[in-house]
mmCIF file of N, CA, C and O in Angstrom:
data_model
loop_
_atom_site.group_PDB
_atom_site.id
_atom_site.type_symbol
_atom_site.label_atom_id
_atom_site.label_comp_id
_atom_site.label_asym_id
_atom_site.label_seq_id
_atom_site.Cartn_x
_atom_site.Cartn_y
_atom_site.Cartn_z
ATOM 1 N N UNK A 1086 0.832 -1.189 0.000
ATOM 2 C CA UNK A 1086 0.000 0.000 0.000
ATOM 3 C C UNK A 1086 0.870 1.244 0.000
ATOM 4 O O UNK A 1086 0.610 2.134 -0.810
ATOM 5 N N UNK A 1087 1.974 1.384 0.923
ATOM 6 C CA UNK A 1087 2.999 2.896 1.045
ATOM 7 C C UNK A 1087 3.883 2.611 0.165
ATOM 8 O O UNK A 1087 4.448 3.660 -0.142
ATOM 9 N N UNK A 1088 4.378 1.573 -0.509
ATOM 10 C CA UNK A 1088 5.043 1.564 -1.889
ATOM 11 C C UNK A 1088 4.698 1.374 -2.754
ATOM 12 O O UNK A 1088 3.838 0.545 -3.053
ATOM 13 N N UNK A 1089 5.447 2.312 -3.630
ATOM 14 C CA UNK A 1089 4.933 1.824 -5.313
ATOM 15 C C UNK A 1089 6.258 1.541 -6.201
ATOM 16 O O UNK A 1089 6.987 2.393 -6.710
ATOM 17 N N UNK A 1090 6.399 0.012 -6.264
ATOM 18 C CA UNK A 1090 8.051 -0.143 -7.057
ATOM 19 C C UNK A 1090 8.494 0.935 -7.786
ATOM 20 O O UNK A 1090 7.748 1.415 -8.639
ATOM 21 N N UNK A 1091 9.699 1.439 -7.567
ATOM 22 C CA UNK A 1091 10.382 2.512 -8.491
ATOM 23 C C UNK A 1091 9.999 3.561 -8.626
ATOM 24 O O UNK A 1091 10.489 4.330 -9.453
ATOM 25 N N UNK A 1092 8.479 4.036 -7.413
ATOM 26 C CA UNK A 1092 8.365 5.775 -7.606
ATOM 27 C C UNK A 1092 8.628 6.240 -6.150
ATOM 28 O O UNK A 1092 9.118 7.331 -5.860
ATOM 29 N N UNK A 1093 8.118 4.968 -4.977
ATOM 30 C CA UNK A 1093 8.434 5.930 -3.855
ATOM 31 C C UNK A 1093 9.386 4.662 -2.858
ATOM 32 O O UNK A 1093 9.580 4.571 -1.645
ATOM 33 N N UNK A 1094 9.752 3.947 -3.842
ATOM 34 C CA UNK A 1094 10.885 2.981 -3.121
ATOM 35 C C UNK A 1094 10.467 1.527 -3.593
ATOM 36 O O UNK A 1094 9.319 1.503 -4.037
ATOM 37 N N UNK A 1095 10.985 0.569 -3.599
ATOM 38 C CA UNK A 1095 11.074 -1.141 -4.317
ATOM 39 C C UNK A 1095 10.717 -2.043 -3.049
ATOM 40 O O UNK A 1095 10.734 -2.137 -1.822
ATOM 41 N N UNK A 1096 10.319 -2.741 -4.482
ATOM 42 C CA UNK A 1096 9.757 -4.383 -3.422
ATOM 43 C C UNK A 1096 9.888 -5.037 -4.052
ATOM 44 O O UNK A 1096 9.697 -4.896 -5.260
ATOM 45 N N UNK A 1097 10.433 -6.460 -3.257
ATOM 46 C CA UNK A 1097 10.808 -7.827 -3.696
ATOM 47 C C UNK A 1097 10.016 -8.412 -2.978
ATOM 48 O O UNK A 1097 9.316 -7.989 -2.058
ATOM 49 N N UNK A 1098 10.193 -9.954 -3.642
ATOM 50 C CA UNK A 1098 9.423 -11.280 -2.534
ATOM 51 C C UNK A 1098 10.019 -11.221 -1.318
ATOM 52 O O UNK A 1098 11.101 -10.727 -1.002
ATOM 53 N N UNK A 1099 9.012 -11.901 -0.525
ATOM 54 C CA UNK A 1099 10.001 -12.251 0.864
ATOM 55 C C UNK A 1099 11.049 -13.411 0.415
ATOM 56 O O UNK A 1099 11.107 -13.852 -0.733
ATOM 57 N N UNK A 1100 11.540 -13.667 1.060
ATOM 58 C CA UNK A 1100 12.551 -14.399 1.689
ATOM 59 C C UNK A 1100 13.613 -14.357 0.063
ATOM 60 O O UNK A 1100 14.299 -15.374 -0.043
ATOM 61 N N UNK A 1101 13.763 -13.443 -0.989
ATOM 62 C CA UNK A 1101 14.439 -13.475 -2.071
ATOM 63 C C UNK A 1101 15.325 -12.466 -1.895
ATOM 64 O O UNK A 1101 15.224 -11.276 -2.195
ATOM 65 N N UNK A 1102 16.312 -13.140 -1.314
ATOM 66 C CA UNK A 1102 17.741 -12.597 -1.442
ATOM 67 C C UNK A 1102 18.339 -12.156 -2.298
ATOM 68 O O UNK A 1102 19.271 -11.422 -1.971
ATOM 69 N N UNK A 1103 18.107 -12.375 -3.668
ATOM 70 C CA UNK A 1103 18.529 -11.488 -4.728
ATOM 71 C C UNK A 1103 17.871 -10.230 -4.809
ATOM 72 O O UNK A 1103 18.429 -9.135 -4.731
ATOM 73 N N UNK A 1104 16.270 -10.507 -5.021
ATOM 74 C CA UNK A 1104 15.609 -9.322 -4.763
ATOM 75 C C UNK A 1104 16.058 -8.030 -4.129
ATOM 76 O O UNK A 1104 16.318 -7.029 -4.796
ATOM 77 N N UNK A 1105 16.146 -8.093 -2.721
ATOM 78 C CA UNK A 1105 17.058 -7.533 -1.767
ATOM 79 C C UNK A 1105 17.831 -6.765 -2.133
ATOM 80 O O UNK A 1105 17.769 -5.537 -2.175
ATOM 81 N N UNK A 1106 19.201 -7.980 -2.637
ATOM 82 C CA UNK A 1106 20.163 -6.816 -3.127
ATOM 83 C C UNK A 1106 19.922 -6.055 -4.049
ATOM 84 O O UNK A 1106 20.106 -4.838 -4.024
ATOM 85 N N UNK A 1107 19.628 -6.486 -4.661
ATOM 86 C CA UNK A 1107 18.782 -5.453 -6.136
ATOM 87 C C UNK A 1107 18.661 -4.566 -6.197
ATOM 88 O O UNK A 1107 19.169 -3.626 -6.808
ATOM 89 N N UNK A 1108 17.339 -4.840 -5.014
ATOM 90 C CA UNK A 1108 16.757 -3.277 -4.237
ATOM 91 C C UNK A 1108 18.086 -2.267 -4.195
ATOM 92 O O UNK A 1108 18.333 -1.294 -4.907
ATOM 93 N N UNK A 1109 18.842 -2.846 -3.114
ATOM 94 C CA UNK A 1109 19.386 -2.094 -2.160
ATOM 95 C C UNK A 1109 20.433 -1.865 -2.895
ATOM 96 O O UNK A 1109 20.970 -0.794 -2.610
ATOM 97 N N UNK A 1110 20.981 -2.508 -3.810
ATOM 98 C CA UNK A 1110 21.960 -2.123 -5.036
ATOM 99 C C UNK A 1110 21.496 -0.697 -5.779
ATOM 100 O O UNK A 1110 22.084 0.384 -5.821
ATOM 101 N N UNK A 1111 20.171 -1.127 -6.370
ATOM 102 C CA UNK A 1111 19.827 -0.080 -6.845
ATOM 103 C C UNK A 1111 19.544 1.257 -6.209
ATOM 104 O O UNK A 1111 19.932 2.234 -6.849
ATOM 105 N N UNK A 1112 19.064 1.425 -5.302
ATOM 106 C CA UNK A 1112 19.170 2.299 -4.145
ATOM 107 C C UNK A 1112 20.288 3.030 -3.916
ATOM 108 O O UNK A 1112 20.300 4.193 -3.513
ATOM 109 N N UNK A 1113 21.199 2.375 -4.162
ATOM 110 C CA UNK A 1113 22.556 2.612 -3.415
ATOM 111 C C UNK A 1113 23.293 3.524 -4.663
ATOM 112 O O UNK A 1113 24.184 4.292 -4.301
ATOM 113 N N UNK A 1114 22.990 3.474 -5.960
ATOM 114 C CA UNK A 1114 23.702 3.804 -7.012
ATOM 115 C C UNK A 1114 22.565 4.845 -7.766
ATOM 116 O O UNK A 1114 22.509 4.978 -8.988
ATOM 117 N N UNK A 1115 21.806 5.450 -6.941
ATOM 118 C CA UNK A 1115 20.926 6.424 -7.329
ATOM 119 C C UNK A 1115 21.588 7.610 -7.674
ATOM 120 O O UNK A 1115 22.642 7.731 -7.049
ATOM 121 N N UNK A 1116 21.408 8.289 -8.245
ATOM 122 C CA UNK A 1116 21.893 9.554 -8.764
ATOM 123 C C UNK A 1116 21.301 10.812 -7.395
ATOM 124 O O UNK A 1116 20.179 10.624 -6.926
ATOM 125 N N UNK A 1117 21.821 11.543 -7.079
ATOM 126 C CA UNK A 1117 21.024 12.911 -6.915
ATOM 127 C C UNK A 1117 19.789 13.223 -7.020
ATOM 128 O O UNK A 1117 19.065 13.431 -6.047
ATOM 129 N N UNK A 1118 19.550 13.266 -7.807
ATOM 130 C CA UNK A 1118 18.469 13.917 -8.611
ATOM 131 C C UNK A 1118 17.101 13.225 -8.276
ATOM 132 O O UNK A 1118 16.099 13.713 -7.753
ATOM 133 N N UNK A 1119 17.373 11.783 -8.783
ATOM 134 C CA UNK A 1119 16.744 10.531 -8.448
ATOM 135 C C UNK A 1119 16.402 9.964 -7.141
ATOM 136 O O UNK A 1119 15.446 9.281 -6.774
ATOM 137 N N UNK A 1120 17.526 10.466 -6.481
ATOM 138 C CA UNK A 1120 17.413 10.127 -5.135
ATOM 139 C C UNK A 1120 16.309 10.970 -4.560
ATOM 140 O O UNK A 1120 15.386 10.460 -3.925
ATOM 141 N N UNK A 1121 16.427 12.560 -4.835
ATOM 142 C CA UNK A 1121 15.915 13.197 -4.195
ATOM 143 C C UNK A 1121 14.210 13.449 -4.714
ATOM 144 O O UNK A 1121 13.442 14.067 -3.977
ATOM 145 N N UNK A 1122 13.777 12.915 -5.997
ATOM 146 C CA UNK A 1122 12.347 12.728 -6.245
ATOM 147 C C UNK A 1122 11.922 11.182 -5.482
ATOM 148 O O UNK A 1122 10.869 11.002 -4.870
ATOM 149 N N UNK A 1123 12.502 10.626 -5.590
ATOM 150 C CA UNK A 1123 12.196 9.123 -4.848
ATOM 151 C C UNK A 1123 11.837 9.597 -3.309
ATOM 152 O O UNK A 1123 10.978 8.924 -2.740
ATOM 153 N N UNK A 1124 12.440 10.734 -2.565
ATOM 154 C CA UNK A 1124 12.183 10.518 -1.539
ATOM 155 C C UNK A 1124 10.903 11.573 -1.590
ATOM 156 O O UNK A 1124 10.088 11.331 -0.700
ATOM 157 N N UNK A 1125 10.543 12.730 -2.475
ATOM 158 C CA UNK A 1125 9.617 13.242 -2.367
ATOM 159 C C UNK A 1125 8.429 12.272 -2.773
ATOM 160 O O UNK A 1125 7.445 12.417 -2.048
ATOM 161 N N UNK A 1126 8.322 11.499 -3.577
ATOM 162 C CA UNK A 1126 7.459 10.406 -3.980
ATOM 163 C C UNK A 1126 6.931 10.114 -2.212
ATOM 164 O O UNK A 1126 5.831 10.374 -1.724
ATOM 165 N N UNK A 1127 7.920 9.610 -1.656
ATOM 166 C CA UNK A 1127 7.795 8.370 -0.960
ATOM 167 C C UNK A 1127 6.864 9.260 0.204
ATOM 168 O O UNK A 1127 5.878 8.719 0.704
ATOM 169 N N UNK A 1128 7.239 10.588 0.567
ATOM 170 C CA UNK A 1128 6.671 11.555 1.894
ATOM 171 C C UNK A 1128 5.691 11.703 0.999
ATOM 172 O O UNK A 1128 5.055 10.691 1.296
ATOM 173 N N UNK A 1129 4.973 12.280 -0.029
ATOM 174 C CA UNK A 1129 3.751 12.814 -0.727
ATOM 175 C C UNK A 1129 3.088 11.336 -0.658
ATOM 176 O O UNK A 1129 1.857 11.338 -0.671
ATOM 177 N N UNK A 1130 3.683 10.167 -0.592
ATOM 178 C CA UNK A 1130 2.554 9.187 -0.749
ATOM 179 C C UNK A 1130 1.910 8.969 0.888
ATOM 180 O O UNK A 1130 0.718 9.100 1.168
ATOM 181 N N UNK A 1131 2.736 8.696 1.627
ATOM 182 C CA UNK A 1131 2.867 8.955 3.268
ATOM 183 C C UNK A 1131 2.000 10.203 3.914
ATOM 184 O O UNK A 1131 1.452 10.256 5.015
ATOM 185 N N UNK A 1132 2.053 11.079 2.980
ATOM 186 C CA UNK A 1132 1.417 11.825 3.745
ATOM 187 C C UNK A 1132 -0.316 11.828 3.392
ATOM 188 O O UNK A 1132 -1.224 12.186 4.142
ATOM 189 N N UNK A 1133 -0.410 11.280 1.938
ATOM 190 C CA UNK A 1133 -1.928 11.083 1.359
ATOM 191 C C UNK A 1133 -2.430 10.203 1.895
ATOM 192 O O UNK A 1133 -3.506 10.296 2.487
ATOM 193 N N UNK A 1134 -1.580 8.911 1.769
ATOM 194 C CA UNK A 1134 -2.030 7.862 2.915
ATOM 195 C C UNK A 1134 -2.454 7.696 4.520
ATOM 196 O O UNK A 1134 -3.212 7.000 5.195
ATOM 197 N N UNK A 1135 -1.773 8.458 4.652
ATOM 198 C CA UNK A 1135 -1.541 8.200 6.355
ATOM 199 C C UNK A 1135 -1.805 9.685 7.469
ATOM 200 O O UNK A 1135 -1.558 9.826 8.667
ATOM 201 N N UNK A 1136 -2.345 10.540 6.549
ATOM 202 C CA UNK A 1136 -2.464 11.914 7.066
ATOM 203 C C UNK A 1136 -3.442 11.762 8.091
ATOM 204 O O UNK A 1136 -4.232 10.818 8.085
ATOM 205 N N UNK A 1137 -3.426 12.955 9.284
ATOM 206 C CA UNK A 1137 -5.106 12.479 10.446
ATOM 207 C C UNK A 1137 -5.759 12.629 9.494
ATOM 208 O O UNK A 1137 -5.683 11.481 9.057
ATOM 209 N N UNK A 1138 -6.818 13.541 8.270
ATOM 210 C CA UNK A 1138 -7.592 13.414 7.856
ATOM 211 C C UNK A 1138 -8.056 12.188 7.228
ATOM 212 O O UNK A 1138 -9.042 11.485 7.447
ATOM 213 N N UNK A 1139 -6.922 12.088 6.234
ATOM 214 C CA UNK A 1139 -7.435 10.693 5.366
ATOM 215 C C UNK A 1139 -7.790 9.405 6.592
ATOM 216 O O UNK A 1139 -8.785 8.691 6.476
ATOM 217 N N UNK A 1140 -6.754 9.259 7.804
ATOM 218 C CA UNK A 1140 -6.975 8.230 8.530
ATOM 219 C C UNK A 1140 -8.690 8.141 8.750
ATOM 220 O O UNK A 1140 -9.458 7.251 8.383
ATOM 221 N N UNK A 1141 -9.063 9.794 9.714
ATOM 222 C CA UNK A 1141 -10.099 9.851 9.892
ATOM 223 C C UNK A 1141 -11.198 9.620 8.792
ATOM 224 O O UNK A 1141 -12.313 9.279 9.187
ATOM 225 N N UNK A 1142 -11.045 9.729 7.853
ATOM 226 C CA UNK A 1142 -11.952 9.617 6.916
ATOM 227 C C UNK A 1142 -12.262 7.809 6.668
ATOM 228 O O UNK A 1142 -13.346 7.231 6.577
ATOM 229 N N UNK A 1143 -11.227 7.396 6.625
ATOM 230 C CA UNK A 1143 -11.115 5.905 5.996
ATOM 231 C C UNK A 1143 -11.896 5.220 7.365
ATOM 232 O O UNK A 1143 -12.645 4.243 7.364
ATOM 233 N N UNK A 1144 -11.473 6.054 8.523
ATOM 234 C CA UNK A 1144 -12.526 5.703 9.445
ATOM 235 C C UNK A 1144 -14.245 6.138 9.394
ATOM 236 O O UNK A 1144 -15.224 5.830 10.074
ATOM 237 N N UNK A 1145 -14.096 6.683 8.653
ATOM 238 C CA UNK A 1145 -15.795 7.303 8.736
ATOM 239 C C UNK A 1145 -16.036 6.077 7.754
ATOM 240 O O UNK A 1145 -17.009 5.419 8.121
ATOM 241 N N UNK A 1146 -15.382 5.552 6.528
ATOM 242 C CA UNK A 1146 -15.985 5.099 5.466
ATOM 243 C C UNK A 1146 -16.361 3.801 6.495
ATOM 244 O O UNK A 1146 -17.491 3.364 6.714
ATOM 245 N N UNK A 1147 -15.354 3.420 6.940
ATOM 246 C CA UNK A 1147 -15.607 2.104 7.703
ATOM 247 C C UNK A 1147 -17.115 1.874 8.604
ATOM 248 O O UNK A 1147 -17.714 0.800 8.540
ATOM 249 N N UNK A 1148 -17.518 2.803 9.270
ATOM 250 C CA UNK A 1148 -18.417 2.932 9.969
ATOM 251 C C UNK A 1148 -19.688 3.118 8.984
ATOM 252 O O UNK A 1148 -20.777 2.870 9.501
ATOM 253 N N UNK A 1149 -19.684 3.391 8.076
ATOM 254 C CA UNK A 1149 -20.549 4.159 7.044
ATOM 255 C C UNK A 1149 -20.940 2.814 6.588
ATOM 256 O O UNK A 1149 -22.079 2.454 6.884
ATOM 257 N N UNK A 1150 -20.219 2.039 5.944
ATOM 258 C CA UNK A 1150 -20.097 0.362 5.808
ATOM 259 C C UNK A 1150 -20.769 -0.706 6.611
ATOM 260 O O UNK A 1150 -21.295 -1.755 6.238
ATOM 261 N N UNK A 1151 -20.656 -0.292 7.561
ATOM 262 C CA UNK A 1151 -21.049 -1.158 8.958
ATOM 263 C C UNK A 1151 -23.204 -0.609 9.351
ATOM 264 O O UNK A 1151 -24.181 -1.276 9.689
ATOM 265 N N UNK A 1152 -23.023 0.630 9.094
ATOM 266 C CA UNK A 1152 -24.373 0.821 9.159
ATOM 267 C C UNK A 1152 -25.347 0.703 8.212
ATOM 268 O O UNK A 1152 -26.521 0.929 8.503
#
């Protein structure tokens, strides 16, 4: 759900150790530039996701559901 491969950070299978390094290879050999939209990606998704409002809201939907 808070990642999206290659815009606000990577995901592999579990227990795939290549995966992993991959990731973290690739990560590691980021440019500047790259680095620094990856991490705005990653807070703009964090913050849409996970903000009090949206929380609160996703809580209203829930209840809204239930009645």
């Amino acid at each position: 759900e808070q990642i999206v491969h290659a815009y606000s950070g990577w995901l592999y299978e579990p227990s795939n150790a290549r995966g992993l390094a991959e990731a973290i290879d690739f990560a590691l050999n980021l440019g500047d530039e790259a680095r620094l939209t990856m991490k705005q990606n990653a807070r703009s998704r964090a913050i849409e996701l996970f903000s009090k409002e949206s929380m609160a809201q996703k809580t209203l939907n829930v209840y809204a559901e239930l009645l």
